[in-house]
Amino acid sequence: MFYTLGTLLGLVTGIVHAVHIIATQSSLPGPNASGQAFYRAAWAIVLWTLFGGYLFSMWVIGLLFRAVFADRGNSADLAKP
Amino acid sequence: MSGEASPVDYTNVKTAGIIGAGVAGLAAAKTLQAAGVACTVFERNDAIGGVWTDGYLEYGVQVPKELYEFPDFPLPEDTPQFTPGPMLQQYLEDYADHFGIRDCIRLGVTVTNVEQAPDGQGWLVSTSLPGGEAQQHFDMVVVGVGLYSNIPHMPEIPGQAEFSGQVHHISGLKSPDVLAGRKVAVVGFGKSATDAALLARKHGKASNIIVRTLHWPVPRNLAGLIPFKWGLLNRLTVTVIPPYKTMTALERQVHFIGKPLVWLFWRVVELLLIVQCQLWTRFGARQSLIPDEPVEIGAFSEATMVPRPEFYKSVRSGEINLHRGRIERFVPDGVELDNGSRIEADTVVLATGWRSDYGFLSDELQDRLGLEDDGFYLYRQMVHPDAPGLVFIGYASTVANILAYNMQSRWLAELITGRHHLPGRDAQMAEIANLREWKRRWIPFSHARAARLIVHLQHYLDELMGDIGANPLRKTGIFAPLAEVFAPYEPRDYRDIAADDWVKREFAGE
C-alpha cells in the first residue's frame, strides 16, 4: 500500500516539479531553452513516479526513526549556538 | 562611504597586479590577459605553483585528478588517479607555457604592501626583491595567494626546551631520514597528519597520532566500489546538505516536508562510513573512531579529509596508535596529553596546517575588508564595496578549487568586459551580511570559515553562472536531465565557460 500511495504521490510531485522546471528553465540562456525545459520536465515526472513509492516509504521510516533516535538531529539545527 | 553609492567601473581596468602564481593567480592571469588586461604576476618563490612548489614527503592531491585540473587544460592522460605534488607543479608550469603567461610572471618578488592610490584611482603595489624595493601602479589588484601560505602554523606548546627529541612541522618532512628508526608522534587529524602517521609507520620505530577532534573520513571509494564524487558532487546530494543561503522552491520543500527523509539519509551515510572504515574500532579509554558531529555538519569543518585507504587499516591493526586529546606539554621523553596520559616519542611532527598570509594588506585595509577571526566575508567571495578594485581570487575552500578559481576568474573578466555589473554598495553589503549570518549559523568555527563552501561549490557556481548570463545547467546529451541530478559535476563540465570564446560557444545555434 505504501508503494502504491507513494507512486501516486510521486506522480503528483513530478507534475508539480515539471511545471516548476518549465516556468524557471524556459528562460535560461542558450539555444532551445524551452525545448530543453520540457525535456527535463518529462524526465522529472518519470523519475518522481518511479521513485515516489521508495521515497515515501523512506519518509515514513525516517519520521518514525527520527522520533525515537533524534538526539543527533539533522542539517543546520545542530550547529546553532 | 554610505548609501547606494555608485560601484567602481571595472570596465576601465587596463592593468592588473596579481599576487601569487599558484592555481588561483595563474587562472586569473590567463583569463584576464585574454580579456585584454595587461597582467603582472608577483610570486615570492622561485617557481610557479604556490603551495605545490614544495611539499612534504609524498605529498599530493587528495581528490581524484578529474576534480583537480583546469577545465580548459586537462591533466596528461598518464597522470595517476591522485596526482602527486611534483607532477601537479609541472602541470602548472605547462599551463603557464601553454597559455603564454610566463612572460608576465615575476618570480622571486615579494609583495610587501598594497594600498589604494592617493587619488583613489587604482592601487599601489610595493615589492621587495634582491635588487631593492619598487612600487608599481595598477588599475586593479588581484589577491591570488589562496587560503594558506607556505608559512607553517606552529602551536605554542609548553616545555619544548625540556624535550630531548626533535620537533618538525609537516612541511619540514622532506626525507624518510627524519623518521628512520624513531618513535614518532604526529599531531593533527587532517590529510597531512594521516599521511605523516603512515610515513612514520613505514620508516619509523613507532607511529602515534594525537587527535583533538575526530572527523568523518571521505573514503576514496564509497562502499569500496563507487568513487566518492558520485555520492558527494551531484545535485541530489547538494540538495540534502544543510541548505544554501538562498534555496530553490524544491530545496525548501526537501528541507521542510522531507526533513525526516533527509535525516534518515545522513544517518544511513554515517552507518555506511562506520561499516566501511570500521569506525567502531576501540582505542584508549573505550573510545571509538566515530566523530561527535553529524556527518553533514562535519563535512564543512576545517579538516575535511580523504585519507589514504591504508590509514584506518593501520589504526585497527595497531601499527598506528591513535590517542584522543590535546597536548598539554612536552616532557623529556615525549608529550603529555590533557587527559594525563604520556606518549613516548623522540620525534614530534606538527601536522597543524599553514597560516594564511595577508600581511601585505595594511591593518586599515584589513579593517575596511571586515577581517574577523573567521576571515573576510566578501561579495561573491571576491570583492568588497569598500575596497573597489581589490579582488580576491582563490579565497574559497571547495571540493574542486581549480574549477572554483577558474570560474571566479571568468566572472571577473566579464565584469571588466561589461557583460555584468556589481550591484550598489548597500546591496553588496546586505549580501555580505547574509553570507556571514548563514555561515556562522551552522559551519563549525575555523579561521577560514568565511572561505568555506566545500560541497556548496555547486550553488556558488550556479550564482556565478547566473551573474554572467551563462546556463548553470552544464550537463549535455540525451541523458542530461538524469546526469543533472545524479552525475558528479567536474571541471570538464565548465570547459566552454573557461574558453576565451565562451560566449560564442554558449550561444551557438541561437
XYZ file of C-alpha atoms in Angstrom:
591
model
C 0.000 0.000 0.000
C 2.877 2.334 0.833
C 4.291 1.734 -2.600
C 1.043 2.495 -4.478
C 0.385 5.544 -2.367
C 3.988 6.656 -2.841
C 3.821 6.185 -6.592
C 0.699 8.326 -6.819
C 2.287 10.934 -4.594
C 5.399 10.731 -6.763
C 3.347 11.323 -9.902
C 1.699 14.386 -8.401
C 5.054 15.699 -7.158
C 6.521 15.019 -10.601
C 3.831 17.089 -12.284
C 4.336 19.956 -9.834
C 8.109 19.758 -10.313
C 7.667 19.624 -14.099
C 5.596 22.807 -14.056
C 8.273 24.441 -11.887
C 11.009 23.348 -14.305
C 9.171 24.725 -17.316
C 8.482 28.006 -15.515
C 12.070 28.536 -14.374
C 14.181 26.917 -17.069
C 12.456 28.066 -20.257
C 14.212 31.412 -19.949
C 17.737 30.091 -19.256
C 20.450 31.276 -21.642
C 21.471 29.068 -24.537
C 19.837 27.617 -27.609
C 16.408 25.887 -27.468
C 15.928 26.618 -23.777
C 12.186 25.898 -23.739
C 12.632 22.585 -25.596
C 15.270 21.605 -23.034
C 12.964 22.647 -20.196
C 10.110 20.456 -21.491
C 12.526 17.545 -21.927
C 13.772 17.905 -18.349
C 10.193 18.259 -17.118
C 9.252 14.956 -18.739
C 12.182 13.301 -17.006
C 11.090 14.814 -13.702
C 7.649 13.202 -13.985
C 9.161 9.810 -14.868
C 11.746 9.884 -12.071
C 9.356 11.094 -9.369
C 6.809 8.451 -10.352
C 9.405 5.679 -10.358
C 10.985 6.645 -7.063
C 7.927 8.078 -5.368
C 6.984 4.835 -3.621
C 10.510 4.317 -2.364
C 10.887 7.911 -1.177
C 7.505 7.896 0.534
C 8.314 4.656 2.360
C 11.627 6.104 3.461
C 9.940 9.332 4.544
C 7.632 7.372 6.856
C 10.538 5.289 8.196
C 12.578 8.457 8.699
C 9.710 10.052 10.593
C 9.461 7.085 12.935
C 13.191 6.692 13.482
C 13.719 10.395 13.950
C 11.077 10.435 16.672
C 12.969 7.693 18.513
C 16.627 8.456 17.785
C 16.733 12.165 17.017
C 19.367 13.016 19.625
C 21.624 13.623 16.613
C 19.372 15.938 14.618
C 19.929 16.907 11.028
C 21.133 19.854 8.999
C 21.575 23.295 10.453
C 19.920 22.772 13.825
C 22.934 21.161 15.456
C 25.482 23.867 14.915
C 23.325 26.672 16.193
C 24.880 28.192 19.290
C 31.072 55.588 2.033
C 27.455 55.004 2.763
C 24.167 54.856 0.946
C 23.697 53.460 -2.523
C 26.990 54.824 -3.895
C 27.914 54.013 -7.478
C 30.116 50.971 -7.591
C 33.545 51.208 -9.239
C 33.545 50.915 -13.003
C 35.595 47.813 -13.734
C 35.305 48.394 -17.476
C 38.113 50.952 -17.161
C 40.564 48.339 -15.891
C 43.526 48.044 -18.242
C 46.241 46.796 -15.889
C 46.197 44.260 -13.070
C 48.769 43.262 -10.480
C 48.230 39.655 -9.432
C 49.716 38.432 -6.171
C 50.667 34.766 -6.274
C 51.453 32.386 -9.134
C 49.629 29.404 -7.710
C 46.492 27.877 -9.130
C 44.370 30.990 -8.483
C 46.926 33.501 -9.771
C 47.557 31.520 -12.942
C 43.855 31.121 -13.715
C 43.338 34.853 -13.160
C 46.325 35.831 -15.333
C 45.264 33.588 -18.205
C 41.635 34.737 -18.185
C 42.292 38.449 -17.655
C 45.049 38.578 -20.240
C 42.683 37.080 -22.811
C 40.178 39.802 -21.850
C 42.738 42.440 -22.795
C 44.094 43.300 -19.338
C 47.875 43.706 -19.039
C 48.823 41.482 -16.097
C 51.868 41.346 -13.860
C 52.049 38.346 -11.538
C 54.205 38.598 -8.417
C 55.436 35.315 -6.970
C 57.756 35.228 -3.974
C 59.007 31.702 -4.702
C 61.435 30.941 -7.483
C 58.988 28.656 -9.252
C 55.379 28.666 -10.384
C 52.864 26.692 -8.342
C 52.262 28.309 -4.952
C 51.696 25.595 -2.326
C 52.535 22.972 -4.942
C 56.111 24.180 -5.455
C 57.328 22.345 -2.416
C 55.685 19.926 -0.047
C 56.283 17.190 2.465
C 57.435 13.721 1.517
C 54.987 12.003 -0.867
C 52.581 14.954 -0.815
C 49.837 15.042 -3.378
C 46.278 15.958 -4.225
C 43.624 14.261 -2.096
C 40.837 14.344 -4.661
C 40.815 12.393 -7.954
C 42.630 14.008 -10.859
C 39.446 14.818 -12.810
C 38.370 17.118 -9.962
C 41.666 18.967 -9.710
C 42.522 20.186 -13.201
C 41.877 23.303 -15.251
C 38.612 22.958 -17.194
C 40.325 24.008 -20.433
C 43.660 22.230 -19.878
C 43.194 18.591 -18.792
C 45.948 16.762 -16.932
C 48.057 14.401 -19.072
C 46.367 11.047 -19.581
C 49.106 9.108 -17.804
C 48.607 11.064 -14.546
C 47.887 8.738 -11.594
C 44.356 8.845 -10.192
C 45.550 11.010 -7.279
C 48.039 13.485 -8.716
C 51.392 13.540 -6.891
C 52.544 17.041 -5.867
C 55.617 17.316 -8.136
C 53.547 16.218 -11.134
C 50.964 18.880 -10.371
C 53.658 21.526 -10.084
C 54.936 20.561 -13.552
C 51.351 20.706 -14.844
C 51.068 24.284 -13.596
C 54.320 25.171 -15.373
C 52.908 23.635 -18.557
C 49.692 25.615 -18.125
C 51.664 28.869 -17.939
C 53.568 27.967 -21.092
C 50.515 26.744 -22.987
C 48.588 29.967 -22.439
C 51.611 32.240 -22.832
C 51.501 33.823 -19.397
C 55.024 33.019 -18.273
C 56.307 36.343 -19.558
C 54.099 38.269 -17.177
C 55.200 36.318 -14.088
C 57.926 37.837 -11.923
C 59.444 35.114 -9.759
C 61.298 35.761 -6.517
C 59.429 39.023 -5.891
C 57.669 39.502 -2.557
C 54.752 41.890 -2.274
C 55.224 43.890 0.912
C 52.345 46.330 0.762
C 49.166 47.024 -1.158
C 47.450 50.373 -0.775
C 44.929 52.437 -2.634
C 46.459 55.199 -4.784
C 46.179 58.644 -3.116
C 43.700 59.866 -5.752
C 41.599 56.752 -5.193
C 42.206 55.630 -8.778
C 43.831 52.228 -8.722
C 46.268 50.588 -6.358
C 49.943 50.799 -5.478
C 51.821 47.542 -5.044
C 55.138 47.658 -3.181
C 57.557 44.803 -3.738
C 60.903 43.724 -2.431
C 63.374 41.748 -4.483
C 67.086 41.035 -4.210
C 67.893 44.218 -6.151
C 65.909 46.513 -3.870
C 62.377 47.770 -3.460
C 59.877 49.028 -6.014
C 56.370 50.361 -6.284
C 54.011 49.949 -9.207
C 50.544 51.310 -10.005
C 47.708 49.082 -11.253
C 44.079 49.752 -12.054
C 43.186 46.589 -10.156
C 44.913 44.207 -7.773
C 44.030 40.517 -7.677
C 44.949 38.726 -4.454
C 45.561 35.152 -5.552
C 47.506 33.814 -2.586
C 44.767 31.385 -1.619
C 43.823 30.418 1.896
C 47.156 29.225 3.120
C 50.738 30.251 2.588
C 53.933 28.270 2.953
C 54.235 29.627 6.499
C 53.683 26.787 8.989
C 51.147 27.125 11.762
C 53.123 26.122 14.857
C 51.037 25.883 18.030
C 52.844 27.013 21.170
C 53.241 24.025 23.456
C 54.918 24.485 26.841
C 58.047 22.577 27.806
C 59.617 22.291 24.376
C 63.042 23.192 25.822
C 62.882 20.129 28.087
C 62.104 17.780 25.217
C 65.163 15.760 24.229
C 63.847 14.823 20.773
C 63.149 16.734 17.589
C 60.106 18.801 16.650
C 59.227 19.286 12.991
C 56.383 20.917 11.172
C 54.974 18.631 8.473
C 56.438 20.946 5.817
C 59.914 20.011 7.079
C 59.287 16.331 6.433
C 61.238 16.073 3.191
C 63.149 12.846 3.719
C 62.487 9.463 5.367
C 65.691 10.045 7.378
C 63.778 12.402 9.653
C 61.658 9.455 10.795
C 64.011 6.488 10.350
C 64.179 4.349 13.479
C 62.397 6.927 15.602
C 59.349 6.887 17.852
C 57.118 9.417 16.187
C 54.104 11.334 17.486
C 52.071 13.182 14.864
C 49.775 15.990 15.988
C 46.608 16.665 13.978
C 43.935 14.812 12.075
C 43.828 16.315 8.614
C 45.087 14.771 5.396
C 48.718 15.746 6.093
C 48.547 14.251 9.608
C 47.265 10.907 8.362
C 49.968 10.945 5.655
C 52.640 11.653 8.276
C 51.388 8.848 10.523
C 51.590 6.435 7.587
C 55.115 7.620 6.774
C 56.093 7.108 10.421
C 54.629 3.606 10.304
C 56.713 2.878 7.213
C 60.025 4.431 8.220
C 59.902 4.880 11.986
C 60.040 2.627 15.031
C 56.597 3.629 16.332
C 53.789 5.729 14.912
C 51.393 7.668 17.143
C 48.791 10.178 16.067
C 47.342 12.643 18.577
C 43.860 13.754 17.668
C 41.920 16.531 19.365
C 38.742 16.200 17.303
C 37.722 13.193 15.242
C 36.476 13.823 11.706
C 34.414 11.783 9.319
C 36.621 10.336 6.603
C 35.641 10.543 2.964
C 36.713 7.188 1.516
C 38.193 7.334 -1.977
C 35.552 4.797 -2.988
C 32.195 4.605 -1.220
C 31.477 1.046 -0.085
C 34.859 0.267 -1.635
C 33.282 0.487 -5.100
C 31.936 3.865 -6.149
C 34.265 6.901 -6.402
C 33.192 9.387 -3.752
C 32.431 12.082 -6.320
C 29.273 10.134 -7.276
C 28.000 10.378 -3.738
C 29.102 13.920 -2.943
C 29.197 16.091 -6.008
C 25.844 15.648 -7.672
C 22.846 17.922 -7.389
C 20.865 15.314 -5.464
C 23.351 15.310 -2.570
C 23.782 19.062 -2.791
C 20.019 19.344 -2.256
C 20.093 17.436 1.047
C 23.142 19.040 2.675
C 22.365 21.857 5.142
C 20.710 24.401 2.861
C 22.493 27.188 0.999
C 21.863 30.827 1.879
C 19.374 31.004 -0.955
C 17.130 27.992 -1.542
C 15.163 26.983 -4.573
C 11.476 26.146 -4.085
C 12.322 22.451 -4.353
C 15.101 22.683 -1.752
C 12.734 24.490 0.623
C 10.263 21.613 0.363
C 13.006 18.996 0.728
C 14.159 20.614 3.972
C 10.592 21.130 5.246
C 8.343 18.253 4.184
C 11.299 15.957 3.514
C 13.092 16.597 6.811
C 12.675 13.012 8.096
C 13.962 11.681 4.802
C 16.968 13.993 4.847
C 17.705 12.998 8.450
C 17.466 9.314 7.571
C 19.662 9.796 4.504
C 22.540 11.195 6.563
C 22.205 8.554 9.279
C 22.460 5.898 6.566
C 25.558 7.665 5.204
C 27.078 7.618 8.708
C 26.256 3.935 9.053
C 27.933 3.176 5.724
C 31.068 5.100 6.744
C 31.152 3.400 10.139
C 30.919 -0.013 8.489
C 33.318 0.698 5.637
C 36.054 2.258 7.777
C 35.182 0.149 10.835
C 34.957 3.268 12.936
C 33.650 1.266 15.869
C 37.277 0.226 16.466
C 38.063 0.855 20.126
C 41.160 2.670 21.272
C 42.288 4.291 24.501
C 39.690 4.522 27.242
C 36.823 2.736 25.471
C 36.584 5.373 22.760
C 35.668 4.654 19.172
C 36.689 6.441 15.975
C 33.154 7.735 15.440
C 33.161 11.568 15.403
C 30.794 13.556 17.610
C 29.479 15.823 14.868
C 26.826 14.637 12.416
C 28.433 13.913 9.064
C 26.502 16.624 7.189
C 27.952 19.271 9.549
C 31.395 17.702 9.980
C 31.897 17.752 6.209
C 32.157 21.537 6.460
C 34.642 21.611 9.354
C 38.258 22.601 8.850
C 39.730 19.163 8.235
C 37.658 17.513 5.537
C 39.879 14.653 4.516
C 40.179 11.824 2.056
C 42.735 9.624 3.833
C 44.831 7.037 2.056
C 42.950 3.718 2.220
C 45.576 2.073 4.439
C 45.250 4.656 7.238
C 42.258 3.162 9.067
C 43.582 -0.357 8.485
C 46.808 0.637 10.218
C 44.906 2.146 13.149
C 42.866 -1.025 13.508
C 45.925 -3.256 13.369
C 47.731 -1.137 15.958
C 50.537 -0.149 13.581
C 49.403 3.428 14.156
C 48.424 4.247 17.744
C 45.658 6.805 17.886
C 45.354 8.955 21.038
C 42.443 11.310 21.632
C 43.379 14.522 23.422
C 45.273 17.780 23.317
C 48.975 18.095 24.053
C 49.329 19.725 27.447
C 53.113 19.952 27.410
C 56.345 18.400 26.259
C 58.190 16.124 28.712
C 61.810 14.993 28.278
C 60.893 11.724 26.582
C 57.700 12.637 24.786
C 54.481 14.532 25.306
C 51.758 14.670 27.936
C 48.110 14.991 26.979
C 45.378 16.906 28.770
C 43.898 13.619 29.982
C 47.133 12.918 31.857
C 48.445 10.175 29.583
C 52.015 10.263 28.312
C 53.233 9.262 24.870
C 56.827 8.245 24.461
C 58.353 9.910 21.413
C 61.668 11.207 20.170
C 60.223 12.979 17.134
C 57.094 15.104 17.124
C 55.573 16.093 13.789
C 53.151 19.021 13.903
C 50.674 18.459 11.097
C 48.817 21.553 12.190
C 48.434 23.278 8.876
C 49.669 26.547 7.460
C 48.907 30.152 8.265
C 47.162 32.496 5.902
C 49.376 35.409 4.967
C 47.677 38.688 4.203
C 50.390 40.729 5.877
C 50.781 42.851 2.741
C 47.329 44.304 3.382
C 47.638 47.124 5.902
C 45.645 46.985 9.144
C 43.481 49.822 7.842
C 42.714 47.880 4.675
C 42.032 44.691 6.615
C 39.586 46.662 8.765
C 37.901 48.019 5.660
C 37.533 44.470 4.373
C 35.978 43.496 7.691
C 38.605 40.919 8.683
C 37.473 38.972 11.735
C 38.574 35.780 13.477
C 36.902 33.636 10.849
C 38.223 35.538 7.837
C 36.984 38.034 5.224
C 33.371 37.989 4.122
C 33.242 39.208 0.547
C 30.617 39.700 -2.108
C 30.654 36.515 -4.218
C 33.745 35.529 -2.176
C 35.692 38.055 -4.268
C 35.058 41.767 -3.777
C 34.198 44.243 -1.057
C 32.468 47.541 -1.897
C 34.768 49.478 0.438
C 37.893 48.336 -1.410
C 36.911 48.831 -5.060
C 39.394 47.332 -7.477
C 40.816 44.864 -4.958
C 39.691 41.380 -5.920
C 40.272 38.042 -4.200
C 40.556 35.034 -6.497
C 41.120 31.822 -4.571
C 39.509 32.809 -1.298
C 37.162 29.850 -1.395
C 37.657 26.383 0.021
C 35.783 23.844 -2.077
C 35.885 20.250 -3.266
C 37.302 21.369 -6.631
C 39.345 24.510 -6.094
C 40.837 24.835 -9.572
C 37.335 24.850 -11.036
C 36.148 27.413 -8.497
C 39.093 29.746 -9.180
C 38.648 29.459 -12.953
C 35.009 30.409 -12.715
C 35.857 33.289 -10.358
C 38.345 34.486 -12.985
C 35.698 34.232 -15.709
C 33.270 36.222 -13.522
C 35.928 38.908 -13.006
C 36.839 39.034 -16.708
C 33.171 39.533 -17.597
C 32.910 42.303 -15.016
C 35.711 44.028 -16.896
C 34.206 43.434 -20.333
C 30.950 44.910 -19.028
C 28.877 41.769 -19.501
C 27.626 42.099 -15.941
C 27.779 44.766 -13.252
C 28.080 44.856 -9.498
C 25.016 45.931 -7.554
C 25.259 49.083 -5.441
C 27.121 49.252 -2.150
C 24.075 48.651 0.043
C 23.054 45.586 -1.934
C 26.581 44.180 -1.737
C 26.799 44.857 1.994
C 23.418 43.196 2.550
C 24.586 40.153 0.617
C 27.827 40.035 2.639
C 25.841 40.260 5.892
C 23.577 37.458 4.686
C 26.592 35.286 3.828
C 28.175 35.928 7.232
C 24.997 35.166 9.131
C 24.386 31.979 7.115
C 27.889 30.594 7.660
C 28.079 31.491 11.332
C 24.729 29.854 11.957
C 25.957 26.346 11.255
C 29.508 25.941 9.894
C 31.923 24.969 12.701
C 34.363 27.739 13.604
C 37.720 27.910 11.862
C 39.980 30.781 10.875
C 38.916 30.229 7.273
C 35.171 29.791 7.848
C 34.436 32.805 5.657
C 36.028 30.968 2.750
C 34.404 27.583 3.283
C 31.993 26.373 0.647
C 33.073 22.715 0.241
C 30.151 20.887 -1.411
C 28.176 24.134 -1.736
C 30.542 24.813 -4.637
C 27.668 23.791 -6.895
C 25.390 26.517 -5.566
C 28.216 29.039 -5.757
C 28.973 28.164 -9.379
C 25.279 28.463 -10.202
C 25.375 32.005 -8.766
C 28.432 32.939 -10.824
C 26.881 31.480 -13.980
C 23.709 33.424 -13.286
C 25.676 36.661 -12.916
C 27.495 36.309 -16.232
C 24.409 35.119 -18.080
C 25.542 31.529 -18.629
C 23.380 28.463 -18.204
C 24.055 26.920 -14.775
C 22.891 23.511 -16.027
C 26.031 22.253 -17.754
C 25.236 18.611 -18.485
C 24.638 17.809 -22.136
C 23.391 14.873 -24.184
C 20.245 12.804 -24.264
C 20.532 11.798 -20.596
C 21.322 15.337 -19.433
C 18.270 15.545 -17.122
C 19.332 12.336 -15.405
C 23.003 13.379 -15.289
C 21.993 16.751 -13.911
C 20.544 15.055 -10.823
C 22.792 12.044 -10.267
C 26.148 12.585 -12.047
C 29.014 14.464 -10.409
C 29.917 17.932 -11.588
C 33.547 18.230 -12.677
C 35.816 20.883 -14.215
C 35.257 19.422 -17.672
C 31.567 20.415 -17.445
C 32.702 24.038 -17.476
C 35.199 23.715 -20.335
C 33.223 26.012 -22.614
C 32.919 28.699 -19.932
C 36.681 28.692 -19.290
C 37.410 29.133 -23.006
C 38.137 32.649 -24.213
C 35.364 32.424 -26.847
C 32.817 31.120 -24.334
C 30.051 33.498 -25.353
C 30.205 32.186 -28.933
C 30.187 28.587 -27.688
C 27.429 29.130 -25.146
C 25.042 30.761 -27.557
C 25.918 28.872 -30.742
C 22.710 27.868 -32.502
C 20.579 30.610 -31.002
